[in-house]
mmCIF file of C-alpha atoms in Angstrom:
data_model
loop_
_atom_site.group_PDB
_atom_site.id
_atom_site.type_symbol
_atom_site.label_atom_id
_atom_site.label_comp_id
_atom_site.label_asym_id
_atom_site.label_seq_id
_atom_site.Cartn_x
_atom_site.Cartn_y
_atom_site.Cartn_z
ATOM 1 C CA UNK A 1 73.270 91.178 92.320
ATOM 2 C CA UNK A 2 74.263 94.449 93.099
ATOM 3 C CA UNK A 3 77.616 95.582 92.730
ATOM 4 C CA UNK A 4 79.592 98.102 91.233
ATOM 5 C CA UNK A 5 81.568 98.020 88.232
ATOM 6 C CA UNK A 6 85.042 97.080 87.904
ATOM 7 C CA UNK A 7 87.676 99.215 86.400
ATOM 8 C CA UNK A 8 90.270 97.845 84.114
ATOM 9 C CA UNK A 9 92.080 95.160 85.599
ATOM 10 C CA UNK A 10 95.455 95.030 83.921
ATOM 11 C CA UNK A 11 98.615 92.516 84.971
ATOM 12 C CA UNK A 12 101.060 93.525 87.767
ATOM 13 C CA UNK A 13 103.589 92.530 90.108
ATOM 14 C CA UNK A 14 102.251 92.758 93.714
ATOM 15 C CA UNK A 15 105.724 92.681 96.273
ATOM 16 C CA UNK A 16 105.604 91.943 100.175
ATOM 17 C CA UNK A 17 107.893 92.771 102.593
ATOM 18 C CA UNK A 18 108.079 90.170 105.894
ATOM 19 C CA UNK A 19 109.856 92.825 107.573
ATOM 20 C CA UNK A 20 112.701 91.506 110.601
ATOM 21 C CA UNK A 21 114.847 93.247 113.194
ATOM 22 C CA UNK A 22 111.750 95.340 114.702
ATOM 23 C CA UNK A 23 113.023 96.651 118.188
ATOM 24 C CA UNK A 24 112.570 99.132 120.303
ATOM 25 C CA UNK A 25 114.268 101.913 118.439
ATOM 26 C CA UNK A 26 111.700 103.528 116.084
ATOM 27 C CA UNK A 27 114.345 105.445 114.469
ATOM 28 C CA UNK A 28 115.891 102.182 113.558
ATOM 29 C CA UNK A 29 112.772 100.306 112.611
ATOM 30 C CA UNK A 30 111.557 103.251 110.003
ATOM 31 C CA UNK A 31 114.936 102.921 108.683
ATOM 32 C CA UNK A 32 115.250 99.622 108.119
ATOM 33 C CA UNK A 33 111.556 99.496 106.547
ATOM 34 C CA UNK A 34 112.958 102.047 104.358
ATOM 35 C CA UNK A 35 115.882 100.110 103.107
ATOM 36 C CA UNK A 36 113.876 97.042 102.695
ATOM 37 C CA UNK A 37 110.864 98.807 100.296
ATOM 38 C CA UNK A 38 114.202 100.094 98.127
ATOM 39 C CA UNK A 39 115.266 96.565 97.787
ATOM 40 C CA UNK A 40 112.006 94.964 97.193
ATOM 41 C CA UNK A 41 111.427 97.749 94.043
ATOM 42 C CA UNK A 42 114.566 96.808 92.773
ATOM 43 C CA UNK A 43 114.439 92.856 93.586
ATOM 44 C CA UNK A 44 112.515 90.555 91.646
ATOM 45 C CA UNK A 45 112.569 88.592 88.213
ATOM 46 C CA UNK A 46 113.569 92.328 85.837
ATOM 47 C CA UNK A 47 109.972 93.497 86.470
ATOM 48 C CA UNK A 48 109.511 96.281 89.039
ATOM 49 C CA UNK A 49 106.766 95.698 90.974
ATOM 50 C CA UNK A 50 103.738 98.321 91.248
ATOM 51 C CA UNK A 51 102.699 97.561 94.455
ATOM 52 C CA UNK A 52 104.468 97.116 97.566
ATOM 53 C CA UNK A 53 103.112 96.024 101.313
ATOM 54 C CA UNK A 54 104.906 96.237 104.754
ATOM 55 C CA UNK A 55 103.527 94.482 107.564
ATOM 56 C CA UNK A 56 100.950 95.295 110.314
ATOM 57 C CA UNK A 57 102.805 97.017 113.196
ATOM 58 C CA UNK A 58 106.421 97.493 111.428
ATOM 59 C CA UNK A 59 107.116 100.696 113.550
ATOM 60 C CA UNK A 60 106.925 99.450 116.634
ATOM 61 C CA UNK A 61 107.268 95.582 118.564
ATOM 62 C CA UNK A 62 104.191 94.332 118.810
ATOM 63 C CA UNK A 63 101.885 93.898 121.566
ATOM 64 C CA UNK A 64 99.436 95.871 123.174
ATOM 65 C CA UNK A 65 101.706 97.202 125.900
ATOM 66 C CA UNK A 66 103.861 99.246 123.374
ATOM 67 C CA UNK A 67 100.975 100.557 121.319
ATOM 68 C CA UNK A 68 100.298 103.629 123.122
ATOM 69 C CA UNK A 69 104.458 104.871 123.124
ATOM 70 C CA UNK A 70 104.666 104.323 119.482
ATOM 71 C CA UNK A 71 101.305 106.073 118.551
ATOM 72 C CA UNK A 72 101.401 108.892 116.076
ATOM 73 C CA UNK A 73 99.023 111.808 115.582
ATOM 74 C CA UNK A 74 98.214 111.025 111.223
ATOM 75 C CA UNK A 75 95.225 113.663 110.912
ATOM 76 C CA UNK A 76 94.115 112.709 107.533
ATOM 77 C CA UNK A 77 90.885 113.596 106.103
ATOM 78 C CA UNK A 78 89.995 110.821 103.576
ATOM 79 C CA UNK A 79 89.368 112.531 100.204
ATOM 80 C CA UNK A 80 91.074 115.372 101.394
ATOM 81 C CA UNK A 81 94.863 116.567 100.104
ATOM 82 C CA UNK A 82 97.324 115.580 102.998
ATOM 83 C CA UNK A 83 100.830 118.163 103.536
ATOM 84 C CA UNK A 84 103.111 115.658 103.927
ATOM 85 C CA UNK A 85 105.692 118.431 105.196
ATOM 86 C CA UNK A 86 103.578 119.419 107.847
ATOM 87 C CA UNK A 87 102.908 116.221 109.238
ATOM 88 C CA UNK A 88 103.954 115.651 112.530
ATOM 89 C CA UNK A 89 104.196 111.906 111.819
ATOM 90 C CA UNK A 90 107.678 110.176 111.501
ATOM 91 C CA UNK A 91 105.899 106.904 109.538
ATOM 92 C CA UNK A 92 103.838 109.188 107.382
ATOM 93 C CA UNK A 93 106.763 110.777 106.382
ATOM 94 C CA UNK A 94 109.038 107.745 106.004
ATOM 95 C CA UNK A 95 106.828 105.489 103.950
ATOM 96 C CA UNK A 96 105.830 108.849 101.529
ATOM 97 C CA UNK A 97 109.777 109.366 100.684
ATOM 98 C CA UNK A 98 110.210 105.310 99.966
ATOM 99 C CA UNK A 99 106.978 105.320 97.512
ATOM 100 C CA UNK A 100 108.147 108.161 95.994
ATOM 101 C CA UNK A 101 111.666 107.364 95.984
ATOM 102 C CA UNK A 102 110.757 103.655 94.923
ATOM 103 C CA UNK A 103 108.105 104.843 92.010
ATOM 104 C CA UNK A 104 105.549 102.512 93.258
ATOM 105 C CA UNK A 105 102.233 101.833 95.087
ATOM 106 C CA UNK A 106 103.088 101.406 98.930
ATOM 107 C CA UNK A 107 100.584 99.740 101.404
ATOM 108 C CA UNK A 108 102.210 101.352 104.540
ATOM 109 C CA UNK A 109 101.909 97.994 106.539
ATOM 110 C CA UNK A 110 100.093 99.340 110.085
ATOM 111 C CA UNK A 111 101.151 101.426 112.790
ATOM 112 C CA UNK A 112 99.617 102.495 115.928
ATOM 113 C CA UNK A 113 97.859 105.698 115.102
ATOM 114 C CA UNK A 114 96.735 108.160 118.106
ATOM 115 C CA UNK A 115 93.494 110.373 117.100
ATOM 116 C CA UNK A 116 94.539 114.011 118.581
ATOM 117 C CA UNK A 117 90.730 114.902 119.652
ATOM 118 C CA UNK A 118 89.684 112.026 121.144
ATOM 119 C CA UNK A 119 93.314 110.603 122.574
ATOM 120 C CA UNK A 120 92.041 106.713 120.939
ATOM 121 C CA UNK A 121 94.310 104.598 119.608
ATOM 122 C CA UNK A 122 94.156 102.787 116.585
ATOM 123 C CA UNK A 123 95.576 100.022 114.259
ATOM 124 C CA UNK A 124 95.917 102.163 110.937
ATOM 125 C CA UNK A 125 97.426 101.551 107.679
ATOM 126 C CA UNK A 126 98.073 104.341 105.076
ATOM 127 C CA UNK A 127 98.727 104.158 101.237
ATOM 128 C CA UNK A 128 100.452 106.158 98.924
ATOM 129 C CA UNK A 129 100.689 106.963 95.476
ATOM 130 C CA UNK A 130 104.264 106.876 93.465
ATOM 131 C CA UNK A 131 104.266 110.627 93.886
ATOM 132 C CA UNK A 132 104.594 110.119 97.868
ATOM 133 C CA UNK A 133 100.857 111.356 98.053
ATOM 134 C CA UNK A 134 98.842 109.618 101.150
ATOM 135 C CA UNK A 135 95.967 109.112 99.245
ATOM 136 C CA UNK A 136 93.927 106.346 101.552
ATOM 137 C CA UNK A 137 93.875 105.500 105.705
ATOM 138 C CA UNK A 138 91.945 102.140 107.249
ATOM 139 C CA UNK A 139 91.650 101.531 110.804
ATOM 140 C CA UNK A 140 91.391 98.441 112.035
ATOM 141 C CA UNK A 141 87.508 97.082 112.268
ATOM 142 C CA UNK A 142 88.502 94.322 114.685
ATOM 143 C CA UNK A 143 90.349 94.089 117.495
ATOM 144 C CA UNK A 144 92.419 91.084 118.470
ATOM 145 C CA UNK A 145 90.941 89.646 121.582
ATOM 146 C CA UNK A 146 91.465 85.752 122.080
ATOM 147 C CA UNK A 147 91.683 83.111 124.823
ATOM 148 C CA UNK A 148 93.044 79.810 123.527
ATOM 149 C CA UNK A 149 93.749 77.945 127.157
ATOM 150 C CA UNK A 150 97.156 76.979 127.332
ATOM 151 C CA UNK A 151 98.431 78.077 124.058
ATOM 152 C CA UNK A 152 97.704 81.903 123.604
ATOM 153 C CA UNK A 153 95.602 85.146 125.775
ATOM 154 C CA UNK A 154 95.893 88.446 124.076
ATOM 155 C CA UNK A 155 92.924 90.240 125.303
ATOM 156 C CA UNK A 156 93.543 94.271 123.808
ATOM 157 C CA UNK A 157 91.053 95.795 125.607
ATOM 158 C CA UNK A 158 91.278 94.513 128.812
ATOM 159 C CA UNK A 159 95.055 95.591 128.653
ATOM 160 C CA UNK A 160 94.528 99.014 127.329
ATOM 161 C CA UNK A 161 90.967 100.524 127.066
ATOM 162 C CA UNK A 162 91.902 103.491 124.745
ATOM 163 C CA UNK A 163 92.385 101.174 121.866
ATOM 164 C CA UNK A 164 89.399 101.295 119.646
ATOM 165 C CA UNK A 165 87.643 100.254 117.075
ATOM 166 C CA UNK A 166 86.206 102.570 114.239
ATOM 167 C CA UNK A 167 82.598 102.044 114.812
ATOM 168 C CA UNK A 168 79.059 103.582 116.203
ATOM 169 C CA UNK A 169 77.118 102.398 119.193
ATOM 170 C CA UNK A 170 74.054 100.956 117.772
ATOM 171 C CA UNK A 171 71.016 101.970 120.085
ATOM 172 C CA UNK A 172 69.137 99.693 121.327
ATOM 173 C CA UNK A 173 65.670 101.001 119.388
ATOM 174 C CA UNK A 174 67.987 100.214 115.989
ATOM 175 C CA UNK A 175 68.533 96.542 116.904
ATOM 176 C CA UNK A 176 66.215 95.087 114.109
ATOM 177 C CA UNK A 177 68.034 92.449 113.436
ATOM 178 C CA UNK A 178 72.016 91.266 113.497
ATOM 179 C CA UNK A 179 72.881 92.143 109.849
ATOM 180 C CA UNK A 180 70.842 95.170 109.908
ATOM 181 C CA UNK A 181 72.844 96.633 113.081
ATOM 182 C CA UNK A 182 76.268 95.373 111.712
ATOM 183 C CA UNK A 183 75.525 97.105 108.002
ATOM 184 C CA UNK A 184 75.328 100.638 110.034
ATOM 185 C CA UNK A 185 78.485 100.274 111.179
ATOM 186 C CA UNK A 186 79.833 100.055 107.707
ATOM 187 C CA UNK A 187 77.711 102.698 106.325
ATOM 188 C CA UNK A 188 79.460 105.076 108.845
ATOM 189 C CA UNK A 189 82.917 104.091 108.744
ATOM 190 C CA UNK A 190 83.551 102.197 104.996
ATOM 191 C CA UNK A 191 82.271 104.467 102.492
ATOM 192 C CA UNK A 192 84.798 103.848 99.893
ATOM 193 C CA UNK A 193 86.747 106.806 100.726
ATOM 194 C CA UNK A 194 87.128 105.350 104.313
ATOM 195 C CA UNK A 195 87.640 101.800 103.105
ATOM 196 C CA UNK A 196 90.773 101.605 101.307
ATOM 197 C CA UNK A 197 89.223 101.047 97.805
ATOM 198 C CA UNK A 198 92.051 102.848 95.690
ATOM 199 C CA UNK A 199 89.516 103.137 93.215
ATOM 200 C CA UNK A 200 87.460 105.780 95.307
ATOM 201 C CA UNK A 201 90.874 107.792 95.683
ATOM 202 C CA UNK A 202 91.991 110.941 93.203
ATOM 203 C CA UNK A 203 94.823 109.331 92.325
ATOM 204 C CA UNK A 204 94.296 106.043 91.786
ATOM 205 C CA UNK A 205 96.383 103.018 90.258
ATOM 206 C CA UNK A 206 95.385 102.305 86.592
ATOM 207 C CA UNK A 207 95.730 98.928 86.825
ATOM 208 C CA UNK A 208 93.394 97.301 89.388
ATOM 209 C CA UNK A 209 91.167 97.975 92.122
ATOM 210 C CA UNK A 210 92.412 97.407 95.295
ATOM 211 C CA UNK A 211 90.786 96.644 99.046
ATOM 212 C CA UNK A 212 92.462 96.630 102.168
ATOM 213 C CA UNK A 213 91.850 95.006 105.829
ATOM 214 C CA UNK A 214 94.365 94.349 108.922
ATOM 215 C CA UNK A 215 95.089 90.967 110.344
ATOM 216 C CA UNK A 216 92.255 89.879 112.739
ATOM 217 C CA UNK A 217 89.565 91.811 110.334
ATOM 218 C CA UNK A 218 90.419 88.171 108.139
ATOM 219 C CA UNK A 219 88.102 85.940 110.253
ATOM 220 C CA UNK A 220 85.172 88.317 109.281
ATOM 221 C CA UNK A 221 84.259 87.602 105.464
ATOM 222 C CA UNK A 222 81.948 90.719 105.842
ATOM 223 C CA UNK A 223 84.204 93.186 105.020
ATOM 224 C CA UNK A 224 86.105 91.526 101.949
ATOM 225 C CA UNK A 225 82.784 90.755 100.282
ATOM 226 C CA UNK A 226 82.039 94.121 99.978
ATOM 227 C CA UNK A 227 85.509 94.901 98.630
ATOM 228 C CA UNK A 228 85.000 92.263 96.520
ATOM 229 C CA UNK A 229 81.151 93.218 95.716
ATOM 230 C CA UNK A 230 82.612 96.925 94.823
ATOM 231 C CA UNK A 231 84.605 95.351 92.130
ATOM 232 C CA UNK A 232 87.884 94.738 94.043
ATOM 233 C CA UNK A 233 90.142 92.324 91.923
ATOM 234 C CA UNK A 234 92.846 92.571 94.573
ATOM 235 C CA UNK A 235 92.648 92.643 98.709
ATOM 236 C CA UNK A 236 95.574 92.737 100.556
ATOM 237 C CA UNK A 237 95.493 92.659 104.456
ATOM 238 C CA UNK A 238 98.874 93.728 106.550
ATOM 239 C CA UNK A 239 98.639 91.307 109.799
ATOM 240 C CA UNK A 240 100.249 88.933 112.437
ATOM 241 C CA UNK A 241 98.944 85.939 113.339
ATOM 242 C CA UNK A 242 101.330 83.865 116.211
ATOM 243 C CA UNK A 243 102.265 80.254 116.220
ATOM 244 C CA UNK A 244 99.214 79.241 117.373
ATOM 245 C CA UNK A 245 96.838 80.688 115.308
ATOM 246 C CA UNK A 246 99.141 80.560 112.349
ATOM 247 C CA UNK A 247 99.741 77.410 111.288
ATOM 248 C CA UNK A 248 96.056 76.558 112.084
ATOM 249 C CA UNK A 249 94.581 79.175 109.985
ATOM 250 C CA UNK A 250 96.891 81.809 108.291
ATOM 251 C CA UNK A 251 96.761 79.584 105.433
ATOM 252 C CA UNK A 252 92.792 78.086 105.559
ATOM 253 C CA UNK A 253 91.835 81.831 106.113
ATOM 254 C CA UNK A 254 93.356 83.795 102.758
ATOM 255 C CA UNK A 255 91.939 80.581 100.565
ATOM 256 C CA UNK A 256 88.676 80.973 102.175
ATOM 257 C CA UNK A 257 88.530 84.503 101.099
ATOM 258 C CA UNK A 258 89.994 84.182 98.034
ATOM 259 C CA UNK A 259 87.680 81.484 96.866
ATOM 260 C CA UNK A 260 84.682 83.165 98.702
ATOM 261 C CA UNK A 261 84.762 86.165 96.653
ATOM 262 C CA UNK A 262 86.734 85.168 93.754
ATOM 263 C CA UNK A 263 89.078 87.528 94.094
ATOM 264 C CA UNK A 264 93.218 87.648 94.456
ATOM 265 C CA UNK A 265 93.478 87.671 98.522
ATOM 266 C CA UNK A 266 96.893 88.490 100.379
ATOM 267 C CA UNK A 267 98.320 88.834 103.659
ATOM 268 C CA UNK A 268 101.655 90.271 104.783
ATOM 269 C CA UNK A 269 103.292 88.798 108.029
ATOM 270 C CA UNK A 270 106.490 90.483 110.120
ATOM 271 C CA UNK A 271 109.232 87.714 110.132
ATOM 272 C CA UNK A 272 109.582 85.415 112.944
ATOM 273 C CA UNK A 273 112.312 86.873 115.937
ATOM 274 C CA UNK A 274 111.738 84.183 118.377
ATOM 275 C CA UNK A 275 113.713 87.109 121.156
ATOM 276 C CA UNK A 276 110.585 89.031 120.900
ATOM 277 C CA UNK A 277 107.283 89.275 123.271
ATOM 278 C CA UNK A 278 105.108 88.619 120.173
ATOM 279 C CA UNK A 279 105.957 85.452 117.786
ATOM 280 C CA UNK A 280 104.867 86.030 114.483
ATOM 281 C CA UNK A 281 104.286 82.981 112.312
ATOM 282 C CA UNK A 282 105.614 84.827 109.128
ATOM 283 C CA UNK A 283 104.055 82.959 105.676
ATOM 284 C CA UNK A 284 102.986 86.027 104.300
ATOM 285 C CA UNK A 285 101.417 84.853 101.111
ATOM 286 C CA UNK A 286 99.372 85.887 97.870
ATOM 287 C CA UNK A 287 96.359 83.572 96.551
ATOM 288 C CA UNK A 288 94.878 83.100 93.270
ATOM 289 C CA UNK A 289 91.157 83.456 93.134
ATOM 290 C CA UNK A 290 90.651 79.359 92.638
ATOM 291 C CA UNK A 291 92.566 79.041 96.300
ATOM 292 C CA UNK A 292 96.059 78.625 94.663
ATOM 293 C CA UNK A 293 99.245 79.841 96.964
ATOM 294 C CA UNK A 294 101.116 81.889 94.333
ATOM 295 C CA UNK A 295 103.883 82.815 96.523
ATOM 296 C CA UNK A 296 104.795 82.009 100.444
ATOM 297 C CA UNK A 297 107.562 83.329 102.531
ATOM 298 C CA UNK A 298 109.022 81.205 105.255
ATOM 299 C CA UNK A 299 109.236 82.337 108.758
ATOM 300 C CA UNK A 300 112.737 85.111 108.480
ATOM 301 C CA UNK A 301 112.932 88.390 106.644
ATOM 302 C CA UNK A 302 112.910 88.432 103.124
ATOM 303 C CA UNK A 303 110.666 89.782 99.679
ATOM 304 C CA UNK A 304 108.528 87.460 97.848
ATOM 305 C CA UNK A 305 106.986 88.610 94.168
ATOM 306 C CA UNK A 306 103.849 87.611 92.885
ATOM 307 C CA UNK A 307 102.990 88.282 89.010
ATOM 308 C CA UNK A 308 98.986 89.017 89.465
ATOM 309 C CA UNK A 309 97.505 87.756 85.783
ATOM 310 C CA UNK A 310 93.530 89.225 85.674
ATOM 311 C CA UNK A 311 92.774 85.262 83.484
ATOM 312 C CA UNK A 312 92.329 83.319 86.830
ATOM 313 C CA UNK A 313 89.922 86.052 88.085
ATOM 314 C CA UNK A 314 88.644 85.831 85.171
ATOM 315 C CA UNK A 315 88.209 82.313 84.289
ATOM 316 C CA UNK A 316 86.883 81.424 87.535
ATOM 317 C CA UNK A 317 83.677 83.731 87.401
ATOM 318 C CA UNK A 318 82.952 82.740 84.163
ATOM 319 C CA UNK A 319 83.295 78.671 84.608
ATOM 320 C CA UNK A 320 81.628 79.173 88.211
ATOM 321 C CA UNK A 321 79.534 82.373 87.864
ATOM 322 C CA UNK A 322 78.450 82.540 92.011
ATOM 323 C CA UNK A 323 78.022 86.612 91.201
ATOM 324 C CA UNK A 324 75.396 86.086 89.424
ATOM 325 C CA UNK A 325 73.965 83.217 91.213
ATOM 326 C CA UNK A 326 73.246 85.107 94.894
ATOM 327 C CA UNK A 327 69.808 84.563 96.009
ATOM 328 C CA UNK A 328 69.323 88.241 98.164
ATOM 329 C CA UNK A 329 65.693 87.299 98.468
ATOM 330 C CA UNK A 330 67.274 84.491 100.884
ATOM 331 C CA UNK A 331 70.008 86.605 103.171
ATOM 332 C CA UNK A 332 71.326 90.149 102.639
ATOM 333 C CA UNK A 333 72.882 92.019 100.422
ATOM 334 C CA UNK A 334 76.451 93.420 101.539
ATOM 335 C CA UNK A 335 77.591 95.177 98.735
ATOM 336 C CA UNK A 336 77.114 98.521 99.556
ATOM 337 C CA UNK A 337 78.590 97.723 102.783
ATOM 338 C CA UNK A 338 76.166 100.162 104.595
#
């Protein structure tokens, strides 16, 4: 197997906001968001939690006709040293000040992110350091185009063609075969600087290694085996699935990863507001690498804690060792995630 080495994977407390009372005031919403990040770092059982996770979408309500209003211009280079103070971004600015503020690790959720030069819109979360440094970006890989009859239609793209995805157009003279075209998307766009993978980042937390997806990008195991495969003990996707989707496979889908790639898997929901456009179905949730729920929400606004203890990680690859049982010579070998 090919992989690369994990760091030091160390116990900590892993917090997630299931944000409420999103509206149509952005002011409002980045204040609220604010207030809730200060009461999840100083909520929980005495220990202050290291890392803390909004949403996907907490700046804005969600749907794909408010995307383009809410957009904001973030202009980050990954790898690169981001001026806070000269961003021109309200969120950037917002969720720097509450890690800062709070001490802590802050997985800035998602917000609709507008790329100056080419006017595209993405699905973007940001991460910052306790100092209030932006020190990672991921764009959404997949966007969230379904057609259940009679239950739910939320086609993006049809709606909105500026929303895009962060990928290349594969040629046709490249198309040797399916895994082959889909690895050079990923060597373009999730080089671990691009990725999430804290680990990659200057200033990085001490404790764990830490990959990152958004909502939809769940149903595609591709990208968190290679977080997993480059030594991620921890993957924690911001997202929103609805009340149809939810209670079918919110659930079935973190396990699945979770147990896949014997890893700690965890997704962070908005809270249900049944007087919105969108319907959330709220759960959000951590998972133990045997498929254990740790911790689950309900459906309203509130924080839930989750102690993350490296011996199930551990145990797990060392009673059922599937790392070192992976038969490349049979199908391909993500973990470079090329």
């Amino acid at each position: 197997m090919t992989s690369c080495v994990a760091p030091v994977f160390n116990p900590f407390t892993l917090t997630l906001v299931q944000l409420g009372s999103t509206g149509s005031d952005k002011a409002a919403n980045l204040q609220h968001a604010h207030e809730m990040v200060m009461k999840a770092a100083k909520s929980g059982s005495g220990t202050k939690p290291q890392v803390i996770v909004l949403p996907e979408c907490f700046n804005s309500p969600y749907g794909y006709v408010h995307f383009p209003t809410y957009a904001e211009n973030i202009g980050y280079t990954p790898g690169e040293e981001y001026d806070i103070q000269t961003s021109v971004s309200e969120s950037v600015k917002m969720l720097s000040s509450a890690a800062k503020e709070a001490g802590v690790w802050l997985v800035g959720g998602s917000i609709p992110e507008r790329d100056e030069e080419t006017n595209k819109v993405y699905n973007t979360c940001t991460v910052y350091s306790p100092t209030g440094a932006l020190v990672a970006l991921h764009r959404k890989v997949h966007l969230f185009d379904i057609d259940i009859p009679g239950k739910i239609t939320f086609k993006v793209r049809h709606f909105y063609p500026a929303l895009a995805l962060p990928a290349l157009i594969v040629s046709a003279g490249e198309r040797d075969a399916h895994w082959r075209r889909y690895n050079k998307l990923f060597r373009h766009w999730y080089e671990p600087r691009r990725l999430i993978a804290l680990h990659s980042i200057k200033h990085s937390p001490e404790f764990a290694r830490i990959g990152l997806g958004i909502c939809y990008d769940v149903r595609f195991q591709e990208l968190a085996m290679i977080s997993a495969r480059q030594g991620c003990h921890v993957v924690v996707y911001p997202g929103a699935f609805n009340l149809t989707t939810g209670p079918l496979h919110w659930e079935l889908l973190q396990r699945a990863r979770a147990v896949d790639n014997q890893i700690f898997f965890s997704m962070c929901s908005p809270a249900r507001d049944m007087t919105a456009g969108y319907h959330a179905w709220g759960h959000s949730m951590v998972v133990d690498p045997y498929g254990k729920v740790l911790v689950e929400a309900d459906e309203s606004e509130m924080i839930v804690h989750a102690n993350i203890d490296p011996e199930p990680l551990q145990s797990v690859r060392a009673g059922i060792p599937v790392t070192k049982q992976r038969r490349f010579d049979v199908y391909p070998n993500v973990s470079a995630g090329k």
